[in-house]
Coordinates of N, CA and C in Angstrom, one line a residue:
X27 N -24.4 32.8 -8.3 CA -24.0 31.4 -7.2 C -24.9 31.9 -6.1
X28 N -25.7 31.0 -5.6 CA -26.4 30.7 -4.5 C -25.6 31.2 -3.4
X29 N -26.5 32.0 -2.3 CA -25.9 32.4 -0.9 C -25.8 30.9 -0.1
X30 N -25.2 31.2 0.8 CA -25.0 30.1 1.7 C -26.2 29.6 2.5
X31 N -27.3 30.7 2.8 CA -28.2 30.5 3.5 C -29.2 29.5 2.6
X32 N -29.0 29.6 1.3 CA -29.9 28.9 0.3 C -29.3 27.3 0.0
X33 N -28.0 27.4 0.2 CA -27.2 25.9 0.2 C -27.6 25.0 1.3
X34 N -27.8 25.5 2.4 CA -28.2 24.8 3.6 C -29.5 24.3 3.6
X35 N -30.4 24.4 2.3 CA -31.6 23.9 2.6 C -31.6 22.6 1.6
X36 N -30.6 22.1 1.1 CA -30.4 20.8 0.4 C -29.0 20.2 1.1
X37 N -28.9 18.8 0.6 CA -27.8 17.7 1.2 C -27.0 17.5 0.2
X38 N -27.6 17.7 -1.1 CA -26.6 17.3 -2.3 C -26.3 18.2 -3.4
X39 N -25.5 18.5 -3.7 CA -25.7 19.7 -4.9 C -24.3 19.1 -6.0
X40 N -24.5 19.7 -7.0 CA -23.2 19.4 -8.0 C -21.9 19.7 -7.3
X41 N -21.0 18.7 -7.7 CA -19.7 19.2 -6.9 C -18.8 20.4 -7.6
X42 N -19.1 20.8 -8.7 CA -18.7 22.1 -9.3 C -19.1 23.1 -8.2
X43 N -20.6 23.3 -7.9 CA -21.0 24.1 -6.9 C -20.3 24.1 -5.4
X44 N -20.1 23.2 -4.8 CA -19.5 22.8 -3.7 C -18.0 23.6 -3.7
X45 N -17.5 23.2 -5.0 CA -15.9 23.5 -5.1 C -15.8 25.0 -5.3
X46 N -17.1 25.8 -6.2 CA -17.0 26.9 -6.2 C -17.3 27.8 -5.0
X47 N -18.2 27.3 -4.4 CA -18.7 27.9 -3.1 C -18.0 27.9 -2.0
X48 N -17.1 26.7 -1.5 CA -16.1 27.0 -0.7 C -14.6 27.7 -1.1
X49 N -14.4 27.6 -2.2 CA -13.5 28.1 -2.7 C -13.2 30.0 -2.5
X50 N -14.5 30.2 -3.2 CA -15.1 31.8 -2.6 C -14.7 32.3 -1.5
X51 N -14.7 31.1 -0.7 CA -14.5 31.8 0.8 C -13.3 31.6 1.4
X52 N -12.5 31.2 0.7 CA -11.2 30.8 1.2 C -10.0 31.4 0.3
X53 N -8.9 31.2 0.8 CA -7.8 31.5 0.2 C -6.5 31.0 0.5
X54 N -5.5 30.3 -0.5 CA -4.4 29.6 0.0 C -3.6 30.4 1.1
X55 N -3.1 29.5 1.9 CA -2.1 30.2 2.9 C -1.3 29.0 3.3
X56 N -0.1 29.1 3.7 CA 0.7 28.1 4.0 C 0.5 27.8 5.5
X57 N 0.8 26.6 5.9 CA 0.1 26.0 7.4 C 1.3 26.6 8.3
X58 N 0.4 27.3 9.5 CA 1.2 27.9 10.7 C 1.8 26.7 11.7
X59 N 1.4 25.3 11.5 CA 1.7 24.6 12.4 C 2.2 23.2 11.8
X60 N 2.2 21.9 12.2 CA 2.4 20.6 11.4 C 1.5 20.6 10.1
X61 N 2.4 19.9 9.0 CA 1.8 19.8 7.8 C 0.6 18.9 7.7
X62 N -0.4 19.2 7.1 CA -1.5 18.4 7.2 C -1.0 17.3 5.9
X63 N -1.4 16.1 6.1 CA -1.0 14.9 5.4 C -1.9 13.9 5.5
X64 N -2.1 12.9 4.4 CA -3.0 12.0 4.5 C -1.8 10.6 5.2
X65 N -2.3 10.1 6.0 CA -1.4 8.8 6.4 C -1.5 7.6 5.5
X66 N -0.1 7.4 5.0 CA 0.3 6.3 3.8 C -0.4 5.0 4.3
X67 N -1.0 4.2 3.5 CA -1.7 3.1 3.9 C -1.6 2.1 3.0
X68 N -1.6 1.0 3.7 CA -1.3 -0.6 3.2 C -2.8 -1.2 3.2
X69 N -3.4 -1.8 2.0 CA -4.6 -2.4 1.8 C -4.4 -3.7 1.1
X70 N -5.7 -4.7 1.4 CA -5.4 -5.8 0.8 C -6.5 -5.7 -0.4
X71 N -6.4 -6.0 -1.3 CA -7.2 -6.1 -2.7 C -8.6 -6.8 -2.3
X72 N -9.4 -6.1 -2.6 CA -10.8 -6.7 -2.5 C -11.6 -6.1 -1.0
X73 N -10.5 -5.6 0.0 CA -11.0 -4.9 1.2 C -11.4 -3.3 1.4
X74 N -12.2 -3.3 2.3 CA -12.6 -1.7 2.7 C -11.3 -1.4 3.2
X75 N -11.1 0.0 2.9 CA -9.9 0.7 3.5 C -10.1 2.3 3.8
X76 N -9.8 2.7 5.0 CA -9.9 4.1 5.8 C -8.7 4.9 5.3
X77 N -8.7 5.7 4.6 CA -7.7 6.9 4.2 C -7.8 7.6 5.3
X78 N -6.8 8.1 6.4 CA -7.1 8.8 7.5 C -6.3 10.1 7.3
X79 N -6.4 11.4 8.1 CA -5.4 12.4 7.9 C -4.8 12.7 9.3
X80 N -3.7 13.2 9.3 CA -3.0 13.6 10.3 C -2.9 15.3 10.3
X81 N -2.2 15.7 11.5 CA -2.1 17.1 11.6 C -3.3 18.1 11.0
X82 N -4.6 17.6 11.4 CA -5.6 18.2 11.1 C -5.8 19.4 11.7
X83 N -5.9 20.5 10.9 CA -6.3 21.8 11.4 C -7.6 21.9 11.9
X84 N -7.4 23.2 13.0 CA -8.7 23.3 13.8 C -9.7 23.9 12.9
X85 N -10.9 24.1 13.4 CA -12.0 24.4 12.6 C -12.2 24.7 11.1
X86 N -12.3 23.1 10.9 CA -12.6 22.9 9.6 C -14.0 23.1 8.8
X87 N -14.0 23.9 7.9 CA -15.4 23.8 7.5 C -15.8 23.1 6.1
X88 N -14.8 22.2 5.6 CA -15.1 21.3 4.3 C -13.7 20.8 3.7
X89 N -14.1 19.7 3.5 CA -13.0 18.9 2.7 C -13.0 18.5 1.3
X90 N -12.2 18.3 0.4 CA -12.0 17.8 -1.0 C -11.0 16.9 -1.0
X91 N -11.2 15.7 -1.5 CA -10.4 14.7 -1.9 C -10.1 14.6 -3.4
X92 N -8.9 14.3 -3.8 CA -8.7 14.3 -5.1 C -7.8 12.7 -5.3
X93 N -7.8 12.0 -6.5 CA -6.9 11.2 -6.7 C -5.5 11.8 -7.3
X94 N -4.8 11.3 -7.1 CA -3.4 11.8 -7.6 C -2.9 13.0 -6.9
X95 N -1.6 13.6 -7.4 CA -0.9 14.6 -6.4 C -1.6 16.1 -7.0
X96 N -2.0 16.8 -6.3 CA -2.8 18.2 -6.6 C -4.1 18.3 -6.7
X97 N -4.5 19.6 -6.7 CA -6.2 19.4 -6.5 C -6.6 19.9 -7.8
X98 N -6.6 18.6 -8.9 CA -6.9 18.8 -9.9 C -8.6 18.5 -10.2
X99 N -9.7 19.9 -10.9 CA -11.0 19.7 -10.6 C -11.3 18.3 -11.5
X100 N -10.5 18.0 -12.2 CA -11.1 16.6 -13.2 C -10.7 15.5 -12.4
X101 N -10.1 15.4 -11.3 CA -9.5 14.3 -10.5 C -10.4 14.4 -9.1
X102 N -11.4 14.9 -9.0 CA -12.2 15.3 -7.8 C -12.7 14.2 -7.6
X103 N -12.7 13.5 -6.2 CA -13.6 12.4 -5.8 C -14.9 13.0 -5.1
X104 N -14.6 13.6 -4.4 CA -16.0 14.0 -3.4 C -15.4 15.2 -2.7
X105 N -16.8 15.9 -1.9 CA -16.2 17.0 -1.2 C -17.4 17.2 -0.2
X106 N -17.2 17.5 1.1 CA -18.0 17.8 1.9 C -17.9 19.2 2.6
X107 N -18.7 19.8 3.3 CA -19.1 20.9 3.9 C -19.5 20.4 5.5
X108 N -18.9 20.6 6.4 CA -18.9 19.8 7.4 C -20.5 20.5 8.2
X109 N -20.0 21.8 8.3 CA -21.3 22.5 9.1 C -22.5 22.1 8.7
X110 N -23.1 22.5 7.2 CA -24.3 22.2 6.6 C -24.5 20.9 6.3
X111 N -23.5 20.1 6.2 CA -23.4 18.6 5.7 C -23.7 18.4 4.4
X112 N -23.5 19.3 3.9 CA -23.4 19.4 1.9 C -22.5 18.2 1.8
X113 N -22.7 17.6 0.4 CA -22.0 16.7 0.3 C -22.2 16.5 -1.4
X114 N -20.9 16.4 -2.2 CA -21.1 16.3 -3.5 C -20.0 15.3 -4.2
X115 N -20.2 14.6 -5.3 CA -19.4 14.0 -5.9 C -18.6 14.2 -7.1
X116 N -17.5 14.2 -7.5 CA -16.5 14.7 -8.6 C -16.7 13.3 -9.5
X117 N -15.9 13.9 -10.6 CA -15.6 13.1 -11.9 C -15.2 11.7 -11.5
X118 N -13.9 11.9 -10.6 CA -13.2 10.5 -9.9 C -13.9 9.7 -9.1
X119 N -15.2 10.1 -9.0 CA -16.2 9.3 -7.9 C -16.5 8.1 -8.7
X120 N -15.8 7.0 -7.9 CA -16.4 5.5 -8.7 C -17.8 4.9 -8.0
X121 N -18.3 5.5 -7.1 CA -19.5 4.9 -6.4 C -18.8 4.3 -5.1
X122 N -17.5 4.1 -4.8 CA -17.3 3.2 -3.9 C -16.5 4.3 -2.7
X123 N -16.5 5.6 -2.9 CA -15.9 6.3 -1.9 C -16.9 7.4 -1.2
X124 N -16.4 7.5 0.2 CA -17.5 8.3 0.7 C -16.5 9.3 2.0
X125 N -16.5 10.6 2.0 CA -15.8 11.1 3.0 C -16.8 11.3 4.5
X126 N -15.9 11.1 5.4 CA -16.6 11.3 6.6 C -16.3 12.5 7.5
X127 N -17.3 13.0 8.0 CA -17.2 14.0 8.8 C -15.7 14.8 9.3
X128 N -15.1 13.7 9.7 CA -13.8 13.9 10.3 C -12.8 14.0 9.2
X129 N -13.0 13.9 8.0 CA -12.3 14.3 6.8 C -11.6 12.9 6.4
X130 N -12.1 11.8 6.8 CA -11.2 10.4 6.6 C -12.2 10.1 5.2
X131 N -11.6 9.6 4.3 CA -12.0 8.8 3.1 C -12.1 7.3 3.1
X132 N -13.2 6.7 3.0 CA -13.6 5.3 3.1 C -13.5 5.0 1.7
X133 N -12.7 3.9 1.0 CA -12.8 3.3 -0.1 C -13.2 2.0 -0.2
X134 N -14.3 1.5 -0.5 CA -15.0 0.3 -0.7 C -14.4 -0.6 -1.5
X135 N -14.0 -2.3 -1.1 CA -13.8 -2.9 -2.1 C -12.6 -2.6 -3.0
X136 N -11.8 -2.0 -2.4 CA -10.7 -1.5 -3.3 C -9.5 -2.6 -4.2
X137 N -9.2 -1.9 -5.5 CA -8.5 -3.0 -6.1 C -7.1 -2.1 -6.4
X138 N -6.0 -2.8 -7.3 CA -4.8 -2.2 -7.5 C -5.0 -0.8 -8.4
X139 N -6.1 -0.5 -8.9 CA -6.2 0.7 -9.6 C -6.4 1.6 -8.8
X140 N -6.6 1.2 -7.5 CA -7.1 2.6 -6.5 C -5.8 3.0 -6.2
X141 N -4.6 2.2 -6.1 CA -3.3 2.7 -5.6 C -2.6 3.6 -5.9
X142 N -2.1 4.7 -5.4 CA -1.5 5.8 -5.8 C -1.4 6.7 -4.9
X143 N -1.1 8.0 -5.4 CA -1.3 9.1 -4.4 C -2.5 9.9 -4.2
X144 N -3.1 10.4 -3.1 CA -4.4 11.1 -3.0 C -4.0 12.5 -2.5
X145 N -4.9 13.3 -2.6 CA -4.8 14.6 -2.2 C -6.0 15.2 -1.4
X146 N -5.6 15.9 -0.2 CA -6.9 16.5 0.5 C -6.6 17.9 0.8
X147 N -7.6 18.7 0.2 CA -7.9 20.0 0.9 C -8.5 20.4 2.0
X148 N -8.2 21.0 3.0 CA -9.0 21.1 4.0 C -9.3 22.8 4.4
X149 N -10.5 23.3 4.2 CA -11.2 24.4 4.3 C -11.1 25.0 5.7
X150 N -10.7 26.2 6.0 CA -10.9 26.7 7.4 C -11.6 28.0 7.4
X151 N -12.2 28.2 8.7 CA -13.0 29.1 9.1 C -12.5 30.6 8.9
X152 N -10.9 30.4 9.0 CA -10.1 31.8 8.7 C -9.9 32.3 7.3
X153 N -10.7 32.0 6.4 CA -10.6 32.2 5.1 C -9.2 31.7 4.6
X154 N -8.8 30.6 5.2 CA -7.5 29.8 4.7 C -8.0 28.1 4.2
X155 N -7.1 27.9 3.3 CA -6.9 26.3 3.4 C -5.6 25.7 3.3
X156 N -5.6 24.4 3.7 CA -4.4 23.6 3.4 C -4.7 22.3 2.7
X157 N -3.1 21.9 2.2 CA -3.4 20.7 1.4 C -2.4 19.8 1.7
X158 N -2.8 18.5 1.6 CA -1.9 17.4 2.1 C -2.2 16.3 1.1
X159 N -1.0 15.4 1.2 CA -0.6 14.2 0.2 C -0.7 13.0 0.9
X160 N -0.7 12.0 0.4 CA -0.5 10.5 1.1 C -0.6 9.6 -0.1
X161 N -0.1 8.6 0.2 CA -0.1 7.4 -0.9 C -1.1 6.1 -0.3
X162 N -1.8 5.5 -1.0 CA -2.6 4.0 -0.7 C -1.8 2.8 -1.7
X163 N -1.4 1.9 -0.8 CA -0.8 0.8 -1.7 C -1.7 0.0 -1.4
X164 N -1.7 -1.1 -2.7 CA -3.1 -2.3 -2.4 C -1.9 -3.5 -3.1
X165 N -2.1 -4.2 -2.3 CA -1.5 -5.6 -2.4 C -2.5 -6.9 -2.5
X166 N -2.3 -7.9 -3.3 CA -2.9 -9.2 -3.3 C -2.1 -9.9 -2.0
X167 N -3.2 -10.9 -1.3 CA -2.5 -11.4 -0.5 C -1.5 -12.5 -1.1
X168 N -0.3 -12.9 -0.1 CA 0.6 -13.7 -0.7 C 0.0 -15.3 -0.7
X169 N 0.3 -15.6 -1.8 CA -0.2 -17.0 -1.8 C 1.1 -18.0 -1.3
X170 N 0.8 -19.2 -0.9 CA 1.7 -20.3 0.0 C 3.2 -20.6 -1.0
X171 N 4.2 -20.1 -0.9 CA 5.0 -20.4 -1.9 C 5.7 -21.8 -2.0
X172 N 6.2 -21.9 -3.2 CA 7.1 -23.5 -3.1 C 8.5 -23.3 -3.7
X173 N 9.2 -24.4 -2.8 CA 10.6 -24.5 -3.3 C 11.0 -25.5 -4.3
X174 N 11.7 -25.0 -5.4 CA 12.0 -25.9 -6.5 C 13.7 -25.9 -6.4
X175 N 13.8 -27.1 -6.8 CA 15.4 -27.6 -6.6 C 15.7 -28.0 -8.3
X176 N 17.0 -27.5 -8.5 CA 17.7 -28.0 -9.7 C 18.0 -29.7 -9.4
X177 N 18.1 -29.8 -8.1 CA 18.6 -31.4 -8.0 C 18.3 -31.3 -6.2
X178 N 17.9 -32.5 -6.0 CA 17.8 -32.8 -4.3 C 18.7 -33.8 -3.9
X179 N 19.3 -34.3 -5.0 CA 20.4 -35.4 -4.2 C 21.8 -35.1 -5.3
X180 N 22.5 -34.7 -4.4 CA 23.9 -34.1 -5.0 C 25.1 -34.9 -4.4
X181 N 26.1 -34.7 -5.2 CA 27.3 -35.0 -4.5 C 28.3 -34.0 -4.0
X182 N 29.2 -34.1 -2.7 CA 29.8 -33.4 -2.2 C 31.0 -33.0 -2.7
X183 N 31.2 -31.9 -2.7 CA 32.3 -31.0 -3.3 C 32.3 -31.2 -4.6
X184 N 31.6 -31.7 -5.3 CA 31.4 -31.8 -6.9 C 30.4 -31.2 -7.6
X185 N 28.9 -31.2 -7.0 CA 27.8 -30.8 -7.5 C 27.4 -29.0 -7.2
X186 N 26.7 -28.6 -8.1 CA 25.7 -27.3 -7.6 C 24.5 -27.4 -7.3
X187 N 23.9 -26.9 -6.5 CA 22.5 -26.9 -6.7 C 21.9 -25.5 -6.3
X188 N 20.9 -25.2 -7.1 CA 20.0 -24.0 -7.2 C 18.5 -24.2 -6.8
X189 N 18.2 -23.7 -5.7 CA 16.9 -23.4 -4.8 C 16.1 -22.5 -5.5
X190 N 15.3 -22.3 -5.7 CA 14.1 -21.3 -6.3 C 12.9 -21.5 -5.4
X191 N 12.7 -19.9 -5.1 CA 11.3 -19.7 -4.1 C 10.2 -19.1 -5.2
X192 N 9.1 -20.0 -5.5 CA 8.3 -19.9 -6.4 C 7.1 -19.0 -5.7
X193 N 7.0 -17.4 -5.8 CA 6.3 -16.8 -5.0 C 5.7 -15.5 -5.6
X194 N 4.4 -14.9 -5.3 CA 4.1 -13.6 -5.8 C 4.5 -12.2 -4.9
X195 N 5.3 -12.7 -3.8 CA 5.5 -11.7 -2.5 C 6.7 -10.7 -3.0
X196 N 6.6 -9.9 -2.1 CA 7.3 -8.8 -2.2 C 9.2 -9.0 -1.6
X197 N 8.7 -9.6 -0.4 CA 10.1 -9.9 0.3 C 10.2 -11.7 0.4
X198 N 11.3 -12.1 0.4 CA 11.9 -13.5 0.7 C 12.7 -13.6 1.4
X199 N 12.8 -14.6 2.4 CA 13.9 -14.9 3.2 C 13.9 -16.7 3.3
X200 N 15.0 -17.0 3.6 CA 15.3 -18.4 3.5 C 15.7 -18.7 5.0
X201 N 14.9 -20.3 5.0 CA 15.2 -21.1 6.3 C 16.0 -22.5 6.0
X202 N 17.0 -22.8 7.1 CA 17.7 -24.1 6.9 C 17.5 -24.9 8.3
X203 N 16.8 -25.8 8.3 CA 16.3 -26.4 9.3 C 15.5 -25.9 10.5
X204 N 14.7 -24.9 9.7 CA 14.0 -24.2 10.5 C 14.4 -23.0 11.3
X205 N 15.5 -22.8 10.8 CA 16.5 -21.7 11.4 C 16.8 -20.9 10.2
X206 N 16.6 -19.3 10.1 CA 17.6 -18.3 9.2 C 19.0 -18.7 8.7
X207 N 18.9 -18.6 7.4 CA 19.9 -19.3 6.5 C 21.0 -18.5 6.8
X208 N 22.4 -18.9 7.0 CA 23.3 -18.3 7.0 C 24.1 -18.4 5.7
X209 N 24.3 -17.2 5.3 CA 25.1 -16.9 3.6 C 26.3 -17.1 3.9
X210 N 27.2 -17.4 2.6 CA 28.7 -17.7 2.7 C 29.2 -17.6 1.2
X211 N 30.4 -17.9 1.2 CA 30.9 -17.9 -0.3 C 30.4 -18.9 -1.2
X212 N 29.9 -19.7 -0.1 CA 29.5 -21.0 -1.0 C 27.5 -20.6 -1.3
X213 N 27.3 -20.1 -0.5 CA 25.7 -19.9 -0.2 C 25.4 -18.4 -0.8
X214 N 24.7 -18.1 -2.0 CA 24.5 -17.0 -2.2 C 23.0 -16.7 -2.9
X215 N 22.5 -15.5 -2.6 CA 21.2 -15.2 -3.1 C 21.2 -14.2 -4.3
X216 N 20.2 -14.5 -5.2 CA 20.2 -13.9 -6.4 C 18.5 -13.5 -6.7
X217 N 18.4 -12.7 -7.8 CA 17.1 -12.7 -8.5 C 16.3 -12.3 -7.2
X218 N 16.4 -11.1 -6.6 CA 15.5 -10.5 -5.3 C 15.1 -11.5 -4.2
X219 N 16.4 -12.1 -3.9 CA 16.5 -13.4 -2.9 C 15.6 -14.5 -3.1
X220 N 15.2 -14.6 -4.4 CA 14.2 -15.6 -5.0 C 14.9 -16.9 -5.1
X221 N 16.4 -16.8 -5.6 CA 17.1 -18.0 -5.9 C 18.2 -18.1 -5.1
X222 N 18.2 -19.3 -4.6 CA 19.6 -19.6 -3.7 C 20.8 -20.7 -4.5
X223 N 21.9 -20.4 -4.5 CA 22.8 -21.1 -5.2 C 23.9 -21.6 -4.2
X224 N 24.0 -23.1 -4.0 CA 25.1 -23.6 -3.3 C 26.1 -24.2 -4.1
X225 N 27.4 -23.7 -4.1 CA 28.5 -24.0 -5.0 C 29.7 -23.9 -4.2
X226 N 30.4 -25.1 -4.2 CA 29.7 -26.6 -4.3 C 29.0 -27.0 -2.9
X227 N 28.3 -28.3 -3.4 CA 27.6 -28.5 -2.1 C 28.5 -29.2 -1.0
X228 N 28.3 -29.1 0.1 CA 28.9 -29.8 1.2 C 28.0 -30.6 2.1
X229 N 28.8 -31.4 2.6 CA 28.2 -32.2 3.7 C 27.2 -31.5 4.8
X230 N 27.6 -30.4 5.2 CA 26.7 -29.6 6.2 C 25.5 -28.8 5.5
X231 N 25.6 -28.9 4.2 CA 24.4 -28.3 3.4 C 23.0 -29.2 3.5
X232 N 23.3 -30.6 3.7 CA 22.2 -31.5 3.9 C 21.2 -30.9 4.8
X233 N 19.9 -30.9 4.2 CA 19.0 -30.8 5.4 C 17.7 -30.0 4.7
X234 N 16.7 -29.4 5.2 CA 15.4 -29.0 4.8 C 15.7 -27.7 4.7
X235 N 15.3 -27.3 3.2 CA 15.1 -25.7 3.1 C 13.8 -25.1 2.8
X236 N 13.4 -24.0 3.6 CA 12.2 -23.3 3.3 C 12.5 -22.0 3.0
X237 N 11.3 -21.3 1.9 CA 11.5 -19.7 2.1 C 10.3 -19.3 2.5
X238 N 10.1 -18.0 3.2 CA 9.4 -17.4 4.0 C 9.1 -16.0 3.2
X239 N 8.1 -16.0 3.0 CA 7.8 -14.5 1.9 C 6.6 -13.8 2.7
X240 N 6.5 -12.5 2.2 CA 5.8 -11.6 2.9 C 5.6 -10.4 2.0
X241 N 4.5 -9.8 1.9 CA 4.3 -8.3 1.6 C 3.7 -7.7 2.8
X242 N 3.3 -6.2 2.9 CA 2.9 -5.4 3.9 C 1.8 -6.0 4.7
X243 N 0.9 -6.5 3.8 CA -0.2 -7.2 4.5 C -0.3 -8.5 4.8
X244 N 0.8 -9.5 4.3 CA 0.4 -10.9 4.8 C 1.9 -11.7 4.4
X245 N 1.7 -12.8 5.1 CA 3.0 -13.8 4.8 C 2.9 -15.2 4.9
X246 N 3.5 -15.9 4.4 CA 3.4 -17.5 4.3 C 4.7 -18.0 4.0
X247 N 4.7 -19.2 4.7 CA 5.9 -20.2 4.5 C 5.9 -21.4 3.7
X248 N 6.9 -21.9 2.8 CA 6.6 -23.1 2.1 C 6.8 -24.5 3.0
X249 N 6.5 -25.7 2.5 CA 6.7 -26.8 2.8 C 8.2 -27.0 2.6
X250 N 8.8 -27.4 3.7 CA 10.2 -27.9 3.7 C 10.6 -29.0 2.2
X251 N 11.6 -28.4 1.9 CA 12.5 -29.3 0.8 C 13.6 -30.1 1.4
X252 N 13.9 -31.3 1.2 CA 14.9 -31.9 1.7 C 16.1 -32.0 0.4
X253 N 17.4 -31.4 1.0 CA 18.5 -31.8 0.0 C 19.0 -32.7 0.7
X254 N 19.8 -33.8 -0.2 CA 20.7 -35.3 0.3 C 21.7 -35.0 -0.3
X255 N 23.0 -34.9 0.4 CA 24.6 -34.8 -0.1 C 24.7 -36.3 0.2
X256 N 25.3 -36.9 -1.1 CA 26.2 -38.2 -1.0 C 27.8 -37.9 -1.1
X257 N 28.2 -38.7 -0.6 CA 29.6 -38.6 -0.7 C 30.6 -39.8 -1.9
X258 N 31.5 -39.2 -2.6 CA 32.1 -40.0 -3.7 C 32.8 -41.2 -2.9

């Protein structure tokens, strides 16, 4: 194995070499302070995202990032030795990742395949190393939803109406005449709140219905759909 003085003469080395070089200088030890961790992050598909770390230990000499939970060499993304500035990429590197000197990991143009857990190992001057974990969640921006109705003209105390919010979002809320809809024994939600059933329909149910949808990165509101209630 090359000595540290030889390694400093180049900026890029095979990832196996950097892994072995730093590992031989350190040993596992439980952290004495707050646990090193990756900040769990939400990202929009196609955008760049920065995975930051918290509770970073002092005097870090190197970082290694892995896809998944655990320091599996076959899932090593990249490694950096902070002092000499050595940098190496691993088997899980796609060409879109980069470790910064502060330990954060930049992922460019993320896809939903990038979602999941990540692992970071911080190597310290005092012959110790710490390991942390965190999750990246990747979402598509929500499209504008549409409210569909089984019928928009119904008879009071006779008919039932089912309103459905057509959406790709995670969360759904209903609005009635621009205000949050109040549920009751006659007004019930189902199918992840995307379906609203009113049974039976009454005069006070006449008005405009909308659904407001969201996920952790975006939100959207449907156009109003009018419900007309006739009397027998």
